[in-house]
XYZ file of C-alpha atoms in Angstrom:
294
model
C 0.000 0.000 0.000
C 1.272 3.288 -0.923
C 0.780 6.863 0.286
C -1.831 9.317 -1.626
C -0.892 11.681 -4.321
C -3.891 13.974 -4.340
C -2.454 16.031 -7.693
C -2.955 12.318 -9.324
C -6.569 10.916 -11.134
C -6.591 7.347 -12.063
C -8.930 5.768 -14.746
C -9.993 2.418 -15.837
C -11.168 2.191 -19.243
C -10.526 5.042 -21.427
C -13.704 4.800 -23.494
C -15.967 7.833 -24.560
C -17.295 8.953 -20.476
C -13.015 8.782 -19.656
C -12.569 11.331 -21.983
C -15.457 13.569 -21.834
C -14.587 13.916 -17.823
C -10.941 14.188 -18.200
C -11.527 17.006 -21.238
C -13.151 18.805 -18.654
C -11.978 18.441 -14.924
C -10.522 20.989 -13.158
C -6.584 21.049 -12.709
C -4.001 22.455 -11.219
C -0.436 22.613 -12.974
C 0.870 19.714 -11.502
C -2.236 17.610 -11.694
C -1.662 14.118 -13.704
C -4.216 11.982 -15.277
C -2.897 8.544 -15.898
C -5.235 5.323 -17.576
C -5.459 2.218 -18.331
C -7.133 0.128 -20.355
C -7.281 -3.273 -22.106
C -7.869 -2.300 -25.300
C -4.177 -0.683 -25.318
C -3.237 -3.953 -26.600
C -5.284 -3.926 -29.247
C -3.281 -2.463 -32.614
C -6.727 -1.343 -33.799
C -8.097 0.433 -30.654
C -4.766 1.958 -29.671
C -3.983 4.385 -32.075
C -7.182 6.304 -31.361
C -6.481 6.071 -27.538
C -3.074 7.357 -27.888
C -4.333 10.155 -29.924
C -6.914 11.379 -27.547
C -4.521 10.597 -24.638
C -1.894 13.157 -26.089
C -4.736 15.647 -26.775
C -6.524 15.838 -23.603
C -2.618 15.142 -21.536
C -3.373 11.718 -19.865
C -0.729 9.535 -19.414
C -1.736 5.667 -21.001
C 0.079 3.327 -19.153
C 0.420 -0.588 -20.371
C -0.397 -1.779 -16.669
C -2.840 -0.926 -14.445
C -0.956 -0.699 -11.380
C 1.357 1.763 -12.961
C -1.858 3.548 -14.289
C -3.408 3.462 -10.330
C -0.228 3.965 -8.295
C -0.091 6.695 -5.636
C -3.487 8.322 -7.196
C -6.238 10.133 -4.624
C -8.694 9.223 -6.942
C -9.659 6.147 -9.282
C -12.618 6.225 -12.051
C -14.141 3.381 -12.891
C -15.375 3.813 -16.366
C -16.055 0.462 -18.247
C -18.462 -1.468 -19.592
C -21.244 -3.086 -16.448
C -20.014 -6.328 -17.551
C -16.470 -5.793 -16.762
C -16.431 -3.573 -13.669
C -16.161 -6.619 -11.179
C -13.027 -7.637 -12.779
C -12.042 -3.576 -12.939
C -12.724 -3.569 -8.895
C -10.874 -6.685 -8.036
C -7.766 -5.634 -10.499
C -7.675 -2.224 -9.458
C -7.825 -2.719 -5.550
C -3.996 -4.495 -4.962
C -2.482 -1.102 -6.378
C -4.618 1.383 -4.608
C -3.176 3.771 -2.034
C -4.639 3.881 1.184
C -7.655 6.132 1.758
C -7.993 6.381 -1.734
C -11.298 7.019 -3.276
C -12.856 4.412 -5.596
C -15.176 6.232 -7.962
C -17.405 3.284 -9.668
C -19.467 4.668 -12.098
C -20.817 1.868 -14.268
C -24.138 0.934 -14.420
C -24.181 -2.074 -12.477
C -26.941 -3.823 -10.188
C -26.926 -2.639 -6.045
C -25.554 -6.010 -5.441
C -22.783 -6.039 -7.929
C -21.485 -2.291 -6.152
C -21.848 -4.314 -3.058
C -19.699 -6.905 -4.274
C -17.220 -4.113 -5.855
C -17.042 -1.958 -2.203
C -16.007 -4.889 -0.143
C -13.280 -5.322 -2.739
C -11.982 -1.733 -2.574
C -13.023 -1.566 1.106
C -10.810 -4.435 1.991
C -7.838 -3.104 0.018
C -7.562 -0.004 2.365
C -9.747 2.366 -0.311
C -12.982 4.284 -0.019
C -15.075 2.964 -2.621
C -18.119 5.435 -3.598
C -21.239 3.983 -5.316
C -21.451 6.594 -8.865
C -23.933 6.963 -11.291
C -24.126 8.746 -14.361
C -27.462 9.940 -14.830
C -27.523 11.437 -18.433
C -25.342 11.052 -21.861
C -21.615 12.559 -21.138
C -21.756 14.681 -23.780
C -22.455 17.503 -24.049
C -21.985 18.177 -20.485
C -19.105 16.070 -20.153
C -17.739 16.311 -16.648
C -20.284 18.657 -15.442
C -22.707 15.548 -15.891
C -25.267 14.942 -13.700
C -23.984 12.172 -10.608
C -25.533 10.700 -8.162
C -23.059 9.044 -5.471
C -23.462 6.666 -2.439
C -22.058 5.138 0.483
C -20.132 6.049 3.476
C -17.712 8.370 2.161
C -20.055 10.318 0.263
C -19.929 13.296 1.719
C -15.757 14.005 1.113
C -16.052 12.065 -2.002
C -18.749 14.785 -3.312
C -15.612 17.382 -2.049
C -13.570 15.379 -4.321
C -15.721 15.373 -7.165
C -16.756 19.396 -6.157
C -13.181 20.086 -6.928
C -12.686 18.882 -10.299
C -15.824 20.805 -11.213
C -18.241 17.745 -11.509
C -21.580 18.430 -10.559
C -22.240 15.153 -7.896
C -25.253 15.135 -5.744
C -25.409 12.411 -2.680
C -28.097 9.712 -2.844
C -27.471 8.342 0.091
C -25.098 6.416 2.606
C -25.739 2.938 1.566
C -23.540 1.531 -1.372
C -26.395 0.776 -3.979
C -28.723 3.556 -3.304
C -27.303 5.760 -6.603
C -27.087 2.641 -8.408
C -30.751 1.546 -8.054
C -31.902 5.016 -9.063
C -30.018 4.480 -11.980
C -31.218 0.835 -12.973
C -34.773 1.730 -12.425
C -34.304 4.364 -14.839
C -32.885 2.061 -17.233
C -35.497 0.397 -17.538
C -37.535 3.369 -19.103
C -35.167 5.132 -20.946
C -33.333 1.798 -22.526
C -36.658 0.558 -22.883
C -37.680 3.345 -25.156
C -35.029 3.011 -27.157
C -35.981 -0.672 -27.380
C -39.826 -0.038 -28.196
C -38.414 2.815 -30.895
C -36.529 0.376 -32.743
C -39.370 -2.040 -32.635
C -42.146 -0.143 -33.792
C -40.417 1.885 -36.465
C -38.148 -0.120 -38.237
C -41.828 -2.083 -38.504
C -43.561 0.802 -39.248
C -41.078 1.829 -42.078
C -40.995 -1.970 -43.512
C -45.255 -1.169 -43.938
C -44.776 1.882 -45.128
C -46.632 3.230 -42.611
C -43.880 5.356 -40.366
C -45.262 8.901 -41.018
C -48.831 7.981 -39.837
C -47.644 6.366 -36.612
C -45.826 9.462 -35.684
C -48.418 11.232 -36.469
C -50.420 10.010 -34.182
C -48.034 9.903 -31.439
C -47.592 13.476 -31.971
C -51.116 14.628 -32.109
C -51.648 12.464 -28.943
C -48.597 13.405 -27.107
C -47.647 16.820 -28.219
C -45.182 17.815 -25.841
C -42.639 15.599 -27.485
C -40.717 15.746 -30.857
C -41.621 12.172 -31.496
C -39.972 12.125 -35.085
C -36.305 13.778 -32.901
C -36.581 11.458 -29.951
C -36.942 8.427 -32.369
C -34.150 9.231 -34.437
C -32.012 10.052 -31.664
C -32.838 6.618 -29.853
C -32.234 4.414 -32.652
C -28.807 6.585 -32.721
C -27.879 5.475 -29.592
C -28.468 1.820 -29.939
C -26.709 1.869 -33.524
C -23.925 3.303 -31.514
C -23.782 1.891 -27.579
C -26.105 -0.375 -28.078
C -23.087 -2.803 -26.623
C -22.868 -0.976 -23.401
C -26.410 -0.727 -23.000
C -27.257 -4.325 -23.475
C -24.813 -5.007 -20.485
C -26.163 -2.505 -18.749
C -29.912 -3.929 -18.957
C -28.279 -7.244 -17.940
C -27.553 -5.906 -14.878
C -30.754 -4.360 -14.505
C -32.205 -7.543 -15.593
C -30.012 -8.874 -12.388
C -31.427 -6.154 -9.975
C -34.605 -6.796 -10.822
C -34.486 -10.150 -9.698
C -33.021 -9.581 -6.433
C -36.023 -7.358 -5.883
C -37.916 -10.286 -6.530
C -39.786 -8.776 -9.690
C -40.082 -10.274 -13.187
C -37.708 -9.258 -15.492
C -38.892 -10.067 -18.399
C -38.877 -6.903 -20.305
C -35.533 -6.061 -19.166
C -33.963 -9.152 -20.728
C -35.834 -8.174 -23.840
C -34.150 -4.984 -24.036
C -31.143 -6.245 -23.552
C -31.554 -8.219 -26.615
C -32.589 -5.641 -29.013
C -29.466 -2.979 -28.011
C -27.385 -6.218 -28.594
C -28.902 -6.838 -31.799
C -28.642 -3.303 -33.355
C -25.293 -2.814 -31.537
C -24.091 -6.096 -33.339
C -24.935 -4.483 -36.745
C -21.530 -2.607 -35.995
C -22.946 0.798 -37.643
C -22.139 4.128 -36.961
C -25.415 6.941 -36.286
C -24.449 8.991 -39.489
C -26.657 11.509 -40.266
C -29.667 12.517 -37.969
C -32.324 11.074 -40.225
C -34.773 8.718 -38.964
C -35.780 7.338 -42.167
C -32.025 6.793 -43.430
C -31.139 5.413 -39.867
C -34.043 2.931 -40.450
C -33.302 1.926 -43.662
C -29.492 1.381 -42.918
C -31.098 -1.191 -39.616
C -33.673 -2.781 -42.310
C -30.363 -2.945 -45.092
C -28.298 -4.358 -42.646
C -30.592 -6.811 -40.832
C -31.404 -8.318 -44.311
């Protein structure tokens, strides 16, 4: 175990959220953002990392303990599916008093799991989640944050200029929120792709938002389906792990979980279509699914 630099950030997984926070955090001139991630090893992945690592000045490091040692503060930023294993490989090479930031979207039980991980290492593990799309807020994302240390975590956060709020002392609370959530918003997305890539196979697309809109006014229905569609074409991966996990919570609450699961499976099936959202088109997004999807 090794002392606390508080001028050092850690990160696990250097995906899209990594970046948008560290483009944005507050820091001082002797600050250092250092990260890891697996996908370094990868000769297509790395290139891109390396690029944004040198533009936004964090350090990639090969290892994760090199990545982790020394740092005050350790994001968790992966996929739900792999933050167990980012807990349990990240908590040898903490510093002591350290705070664990977990912010994947993972069940209550799974952060449970994570904390006693972290906990038993020596570090202060803080139950994160990240309650709307990093961008364009970016750091200044809306957080909810849990657990014991909440309150001088939220000073932690305060201080890079992330906007945290505390849901509670109990490791789980902040996640909960946020898998409850889940199931609405992911399930919209799920219900968008079913009913209009339908709808535009019958011809019959305009009519049906049509409706919707002359029913429902107060929403852009023709915007919010193209942008849902977008983000299933695009982290529909991440989102089908993260409905897992809801799937997971669910239940432990003892409550069916049927429609979860079935989310799960759509974002996996547009997010295995391997397409990018292009242009913000519903009908061309559709057609590209239908194309695609044979």
């Amino acid at each position: 175990m090794t002392m606390i630099n508080h001028r050092k950030i850690a990160i696990a997984g250097f995906g899209e959220a990594a970046r948008a926070f560290a483009s944005g955090w507050t820091r001082g001139e002797e600050s250092e953002v250092a990260a890891f991630d697996p996908k370094l090893a990868d000769a297509q992945a790395a290139p891109s990392m390396e690029k944004a690592g040198e533009e936004l000045g964090v350090v990639l490091c090969p290892v994760s303990s090199e990545a982790l040692r020394d740092a005050g503060g350790v994001f968790s930023l992966v996929t739900a599916d792999c933050a167990a294993d980012a807990a349990a490989q990240s908590a040898p090479h903490l510093a002591a008093g350290a705070f664990f930031f977990d912010c994947n979207s993972c069940s209550p039980v799974t952060k449970a799991q994570n904390a006693e991980v972290i906990e038993a290492a020596g570090g202060r593990y803080v139950d994160v989640a990240v309650m709307a799309p990093v961008h364009p807020l970016r750091h200044r994302t809306p957080l909810l944050i849990a657990g014991p240390h909440a309150e001088p975590a939220l000073d932690y956060l305060s201080a890079l200029g992330m906007q945290g709020k505390i849901a509670g002392n109990r490791v789980g609370e902040a996640s909960a929120i946020k898998m409850m959530r889940s199931v609405i918003i992911k399930g919209l997305e799920a219900l968008t792709a079913e009913s209009m890539l339908a709808a535009r196979r019958a011809g019959v697309e305009d009519a049906v938002i049509a409706s919707l809109q002359a029913s429902d006014p107060g929403i852009d229905w023709q915007k919010r389906f193209s942008y849902n569609l977008e983000r299933m074409m695009v982290h529909g991966a991440r989102r089908a792990a993260e409905m897992r996990e809801v799937a997971k919570t669910l239940s432990d609450y003892g409550i069916s979980n049927r429609l979860a699961t079935a989310i799960a499976e759509w974002q996996d099936e547009i997010a295995g279509l391997r397409m990018e959202g292009g242009e913000d088109n519903l009908a061309l997004r559709l057609d590209r699914v239908l194309e695609s999807r044979g």
